[in-house]
């Protein structure tokens, strides 16, 4: 069942197989870091060339209207919305995940002024936690509490990542959202490590944030997005009240007056060239059947875990439904293992103290890729490390 | 003296004349909106192509190290620093002007906790004022006072634009900075409308912010920059405490710990593609003699005012030293005048209620361009508007 020919047969029957041709992938490399920076879609170069040469070069300042630059935060938001279970007019694109988190959490605090607790998760991606700490430090009189301490009854807002960036463990979004909201707190989901890898639905949450440079393939430092539940559109405040969130940015009024709807969460001038690259990726995503992406993701991550067997201790959940599209293992010499793997063309990453991370992007990673990655990993463990006296006891385990 | 042949002779003797060839400029247009969006440098398309195809496409996630993406906020900051009178390690590039203003003003408030007044200027570019209003609204207990109300004695921070975006009037940076600091307040300069058009020196100020998409030609929505005076590097706090400002971003520590120096003011993941376009522009700026830029700018703006004569009321200062690199006029039917001008290939912009703005970017605008723009403006006033009974009294004035 687990031999390479079987994997090739699975690739041949993969309904997503044609998407791999839409990416520029390096020769001789199995790229398992799409959970950090997604691969380059072939269509992107031309879209960015056009943004530079035709839009900026020919339209100049007129591009704000003729090329729709001014509307990009909303038009791209509308196109991205289905990927997180949201509808039109609920998502704004721009800035960075860090900024979006600040906006979401600050808005939530303003909506729950009687509560003084922010629940975060020390396992959240660090910038989430850092941004909350900065906001709490500025405001004073707020407690930042780790979710492990339990209890949402006094929380103004709860900020969690759908998929743990380290282990790939996945929260049950509907039940956590319901629990948080039942306690009277507001829920902010960070979907950086889930969007584009599975069917995400944060429509019941109050706010959501995410990046577009991982599974969505928007490019290095691609813009982030912010979801605001329509029930908050009238009352939620954007504390980063820049001119692009003003009701009439080009009226140049003396005082800030928020736009209607999610537009008020736009801040400054959008990064048009980075937006163009994201737009190219979204052109592709509109054709992607996300149910098949999730099915393939679960199959690939399970295959990887099965192939590695007991040669390494999985840090990821063994139940595919409880896992994102990554597999993490623990190894006390993880850094050295990863270096040896990369030298052999299998690219994952290492996170201190002992995590080997492998992101599986189902649009351009196939079954045979996973087979080759696992085989190489086993070879590294055998040849590189097991010569080391410290690992002598592992010899012959597989 | 003011005929077109004389202008052509001035162009022929212009020491900056060769820079015009470095830009892609639209045929048949005199582009006087470089104070809003600067023109496309020819070198930019190739630099951005390389960022997409070679850096992202080939290096993938490795580009954070191999292509220097991680260091971009500081390396580009160091290259930009001389344009504002700053030194290495004092400027960080990224985000937007709006975000940089928030960071600067919030940091200033933290450094002056005993004071509760923020002085801004209703004539500042609106986003400056809006961001301050958002911050004050979040904190409560702060007064946002217009600079016209006078007095810095109780101010924590004063935020002013070096050049007024509407009229082009220029503040005397050294004297205002000295006055503000003598009163114990901190000075934040917004140099969006001066950087790249004159020798800017805000090194005596506490903070400075600016954009790179106007005279610096960094592209639509190009990243902004933030200057932090070294005297504040140890104590100034970045309230937008994202992971890129952490002392060790990739250590993934549980708690925020600020980096040394200006790096702590980095926030989230930099927009690499937008950064690449800015880098191309900076390649050019390193060869630009800024003293000559300012001399030409003063000559061109004076020429424009002289040529228009008393056909329109200048909104800009008549003394070139008190002016930025733009000329503004007032006209009660300004919108209609500007539409007619644009139809004839002279591109400026209109700001309600009655301001016609013309930005003069000395690297790609010449004396004959200004002559043609002024001649077209006079023609429009003559042919289009003076047929209108309301302007009958102006007939024959020029």
PDB file of C-alpha atoms in Angstrom, chain A residues 149-274:
ATOM      1  CA  UNK A 149      -5.809  29.263  32.498  1.00  0.00           C
ATOM      2  CA  UNK A 150      -9.435  28.632  31.464  1.00  0.00           C
ATOM      3  CA  UNK A 151     -12.650  30.576  31.742  1.00  0.00           C
ATOM      4  CA  UNK A 152     -14.109  33.202  29.420  1.00  0.00           C
ATOM      5  CA  UNK A 153     -16.668  34.696  31.813  1.00  0.00           C
ATOM      6  CA  UNK A 154     -14.679  37.857  32.444  1.00  0.00           C
ATOM      7  CA  UNK A 155     -12.992  38.020  29.055  1.00  0.00           C
ATOM      8  CA  UNK A 156     -13.651  40.874  26.659  1.00  0.00           C
ATOM      9  CA  UNK A 157     -12.072  39.027  23.766  1.00  0.00           C
ATOM     10  CA  UNK A 158     -10.487  35.666  22.971  1.00  0.00           C
ATOM     11  CA  UNK A 159      -7.802  35.417  20.273  1.00  0.00           C
ATOM     12  CA  UNK A 160      -6.907  31.968  18.970  1.00  0.00           C
ATOM     13  CA  UNK A 161      -5.346  30.468  15.871  1.00  0.00           C
ATOM     14  CA  UNK A 162      -7.456  27.879  14.077  1.00  0.00           C
ATOM     15  CA  UNK A 163      -4.367  25.759  13.408  1.00  0.00           C
ATOM     16  CA  UNK A 164      -1.363  25.759  15.726  1.00  0.00           C
ATOM     17  CA  UNK A 165       1.662  26.918  13.722  1.00  0.00           C
ATOM     18  CA  UNK A 166       3.949  24.579  15.637  1.00  0.00           C
ATOM     19  CA  UNK A 167       2.107  21.311  15.895  1.00  0.00           C
ATOM     20  CA  UNK A 168      -0.599  21.674  13.272  1.00  0.00           C
ATOM     21  CA  UNK A 169      -3.274  20.944  15.874  1.00  0.00           C
ATOM     22  CA  UNK A 170      -6.645  22.293  14.824  1.00  0.00           C
ATOM     23  CA  UNK A 171      -9.254  23.935  17.018  1.00  0.00           C
ATOM     24  CA  UNK A 172     -12.905  23.066  16.594  1.00  0.00           C
ATOM     25  CA  UNK A 173     -13.964  26.531  15.422  1.00  0.00           C
ATOM     26  CA  UNK A 174     -17.746  26.178  15.823  1.00  0.00           C
ATOM     27  CA  UNK A 175     -17.634  24.844  19.368  1.00  0.00           C
ATOM     28  CA  UNK A 176     -14.957  27.226  20.640  1.00  0.00           C
ATOM     29  CA  UNK A 177     -16.724  30.172  19.020  1.00  0.00           C
ATOM     30  CA  UNK A 178     -20.000  29.156  20.621  1.00  0.00           C
ATOM     31  CA  UNK A 179     -18.395  28.728  24.026  1.00  0.00           C
ATOM     32  CA  UNK A 180     -16.662  32.097  23.887  1.00  0.00           C
ATOM     33  CA  UNK A 181     -19.754  33.926  22.726  1.00  0.00           C
ATOM     34  CA  UNK A 182     -21.943  32.180  25.300  1.00  0.00           C
ATOM     35  CA  UNK A 183     -19.634  33.624  27.932  1.00  0.00           C
ATOM     36  CA  UNK A 184     -20.266  37.107  26.557  1.00  0.00           C
ATOM     37  CA  UNK A 185     -16.772  37.490  25.120  1.00  0.00           C
ATOM     38  CA  UNK A 186     -15.911  38.292  21.522  1.00  0.00           C
ATOM     39  CA  UNK A 187     -14.100  35.756  19.361  1.00  0.00           C
ATOM     40  CA  UNK A 188     -11.185  36.620  17.076  1.00  0.00           C
ATOM     41  CA  UNK A 189      -9.833  33.798  14.911  1.00  0.00           C
ATOM     42  CA  UNK A 190      -6.424  33.860  13.283  1.00  0.00           C
ATOM     43  CA  UNK A 191      -6.696  31.626  10.210  1.00  0.00           C
ATOM     44  CA  UNK A 192      -3.161  32.177   8.862  1.00  0.00           C
ATOM     45  CA  UNK A 193      -2.380  28.473   9.104  1.00  0.00           C
ATOM     46  CA  UNK A 194      -5.708  27.154   7.840  1.00  0.00           C
ATOM     47  CA  UNK A 195      -6.960  29.415   5.036  1.00  0.00           C
ATOM     48  CA  UNK A 196      -6.273  27.847   1.654  1.00  0.00           C
ATOM     49  CA  UNK A 197      -5.666  24.419   3.160  1.00  0.00           C
ATOM     50  CA  UNK A 198      -9.175  23.516   4.256  1.00  0.00           C
ATOM     51  CA  UNK A 199     -12.751  24.733   4.323  1.00  0.00           C
ATOM     52  CA  UNK A 200     -12.556  27.578   6.825  1.00  0.00           C
ATOM     53  CA  UNK A 201     -15.735  29.071   8.247  1.00  0.00           C
ATOM     54  CA  UNK A 202     -15.365  31.803  10.840  1.00  0.00           C
ATOM     55  CA  UNK A 203     -18.651  33.459   9.962  1.00  0.00           C
ATOM     56  CA  UNK A 204     -19.983  32.953  13.488  1.00  0.00           C
ATOM     57  CA  UNK A 205     -16.983  34.678  15.036  1.00  0.00           C
ATOM     58  CA  UNK A 206     -16.808  38.388  15.704  1.00  0.00           C
ATOM     59  CA  UNK A 207     -13.557  39.071  13.885  1.00  0.00           C
ATOM     60  CA  UNK A 208     -11.046  37.088  11.886  1.00  0.00           C
ATOM     61  CA  UNK A 209      -7.564  37.794  10.606  1.00  0.00           C
ATOM     62  CA  UNK A 210      -5.198  35.994   8.334  1.00  0.00           C
ATOM     63  CA  UNK A 211      -2.319  36.286   5.950  1.00  0.00           C
ATOM     64  CA  UNK A 212      -2.251  35.472   2.259  1.00  0.00           C
ATOM     65  CA  UNK A 213       1.359  34.432   1.779  1.00  0.00           C
ATOM     66  CA  UNK A 214       1.134  30.868   3.061  1.00  0.00           C
ATOM     67  CA  UNK A 215      -1.343  28.460   1.482  1.00  0.00           C
ATOM     68  CA  UNK A 216      -2.898  31.300  -0.551  1.00  0.00           C
ATOM     69  CA  UNK A 217       0.320  31.975  -2.506  1.00  0.00           C
ATOM     70  CA  UNK A 218      -0.008  35.761  -2.465  1.00  0.00           C
ATOM     71  CA  UNK A 219       3.749  36.344  -2.313  1.00  0.00           C
ATOM     72  CA  UNK A 220       6.344  37.275   0.288  1.00  0.00           C
ATOM     73  CA  UNK A 221       4.781  39.762   2.683  1.00  0.00           C
ATOM     74  CA  UNK A 222       1.476  39.688   0.799  1.00  0.00           C
ATOM     75  CA  UNK A 223      -1.282  41.767   2.403  1.00  0.00           C
ATOM     76  CA  UNK A 224      -3.305  40.420   5.299  1.00  0.00           C
ATOM     77  CA  UNK A 225      -7.072  40.448   5.714  1.00  0.00           C
ATOM     78  CA  UNK A 226      -9.567  41.316   8.406  1.00  0.00           C
ATOM     79  CA  UNK A 227     -13.060  39.888   8.703  1.00  0.00           C
ATOM     80  CA  UNK A 228     -15.648  41.854  10.653  1.00  0.00           C
ATOM     81  CA  UNK A 229     -18.947  40.181  11.388  1.00  0.00           C
ATOM     82  CA  UNK A 230     -21.804  42.313   9.994  1.00  0.00           C
ATOM     83  CA  UNK A 231     -23.411  42.458  13.445  1.00  0.00           C
ATOM     84  CA  UNK A 232     -20.557  44.779  14.427  1.00  0.00           C
ATOM     85  CA  UNK A 233     -20.427  46.926  11.321  1.00  0.00           C
ATOM     86  CA  UNK A 234     -22.392  49.758  12.851  1.00  0.00           C
ATOM     87  CA  UNK A 235     -20.658  49.899  16.231  1.00  0.00           C
ATOM     88  CA  UNK A 236     -17.148  48.546  15.767  1.00  0.00           C
ATOM     89  CA  UNK A 237     -14.428  51.184  15.775  1.00  0.00           C
ATOM     90  CA  UNK A 238     -11.160  51.075  13.908  1.00  0.00           C
ATOM     91  CA  UNK A 239      -8.670  52.617  16.310  1.00  0.00           C
ATOM     92  CA  UNK A 240      -6.186  52.816  13.408  1.00  0.00           C
ATOM     93  CA  UNK A 241      -8.435  55.408  11.835  1.00  0.00           C
ATOM     94  CA  UNK A 242      -6.541  56.235   8.671  1.00  0.00           C
ATOM     95  CA  UNK A 243      -7.874  58.104   5.698  1.00  0.00           C
ATOM     96  CA  UNK A 244      -8.753  55.011   3.669  1.00  0.00           C
ATOM     97  CA  UNK A 245     -11.322  54.105   6.328  1.00  0.00           C
ATOM     98  CA  UNK A 246     -12.914  57.539   6.187  1.00  0.00           C
ATOM     99  CA  UNK A 247     -16.427  57.917   4.787  1.00  0.00           C
ATOM    100  CA  UNK A 248     -15.047  60.294   2.139  1.00  0.00           C
ATOM    101  CA  UNK A 249     -11.266  59.994   1.945  1.00  0.00           C
ATOM    102  CA  UNK A 250     -10.964  62.538  -0.830  1.00  0.00           C
ATOM    103  CA  UNK A 251     -13.158  65.128   0.825  1.00  0.00           C
ATOM    104  CA  UNK A 252     -10.173  65.867   3.084  1.00  0.00           C
ATOM    105  CA  UNK A 253     -12.383  66.661   6.024  1.00  0.00           C
ATOM    106  CA  UNK A 254     -10.879  67.901   9.250  1.00  0.00           C
ATOM    107  CA  UNK A 255     -12.309  65.111  11.388  1.00  0.00           C
ATOM    108  CA  UNK A 256     -12.361  61.359  11.047  1.00  0.00           C
ATOM    109  CA  UNK A 257     -15.765  60.014  10.096  1.00  0.00           C
ATOM    110  CA  UNK A 258     -15.855  56.252   9.619  1.00  0.00           C
ATOM    111  CA  UNK A 259     -17.038  54.730   6.369  1.00  0.00           C
ATOM    112  CA  UNK A 260     -20.030  52.442   6.437  1.00  0.00           C
ATOM    113  CA  UNK A 261     -19.343  48.745   6.723  1.00  0.00           C
ATOM    114  CA  UNK A 262     -16.026  46.982   6.675  1.00  0.00           C
ATOM    115  CA  UNK A 263     -14.360  49.755   4.677  1.00  0.00           C
ATOM    116  CA  UNK A 264     -13.799  51.661   7.910  1.00  0.00           C
ATOM    117  CA  UNK A 265     -11.153  49.062   8.767  1.00  0.00           C
ATOM    118  CA  UNK A 266      -8.997  50.118   5.848  1.00  0.00           C
ATOM    119  CA  UNK A 267      -6.139  52.247   7.178  1.00  0.00           C
ATOM    120  CA  UNK A 268      -3.544  53.841   4.890  1.00  0.00           C
ATOM    121  CA  UNK A 269      -2.727  53.764   1.205  1.00  0.00           C
ATOM    122  CA  UNK A 270      -2.851  50.161  -0.058  1.00  0.00           C
ATOM    123  CA  UNK A 271       0.353  48.515  -1.296  1.00  0.00           C
ATOM    124  CA  UNK A 272      -0.793  48.225  -4.887  1.00  0.00           C
ATOM    125  CA  UNK A 273       2.023  46.046  -6.251  1.00  0.00           C
ATOM    126  CA  UNK A 274       1.696  43.523  -3.432  1.00  0.00           C
TER     127      UNK A 274
END
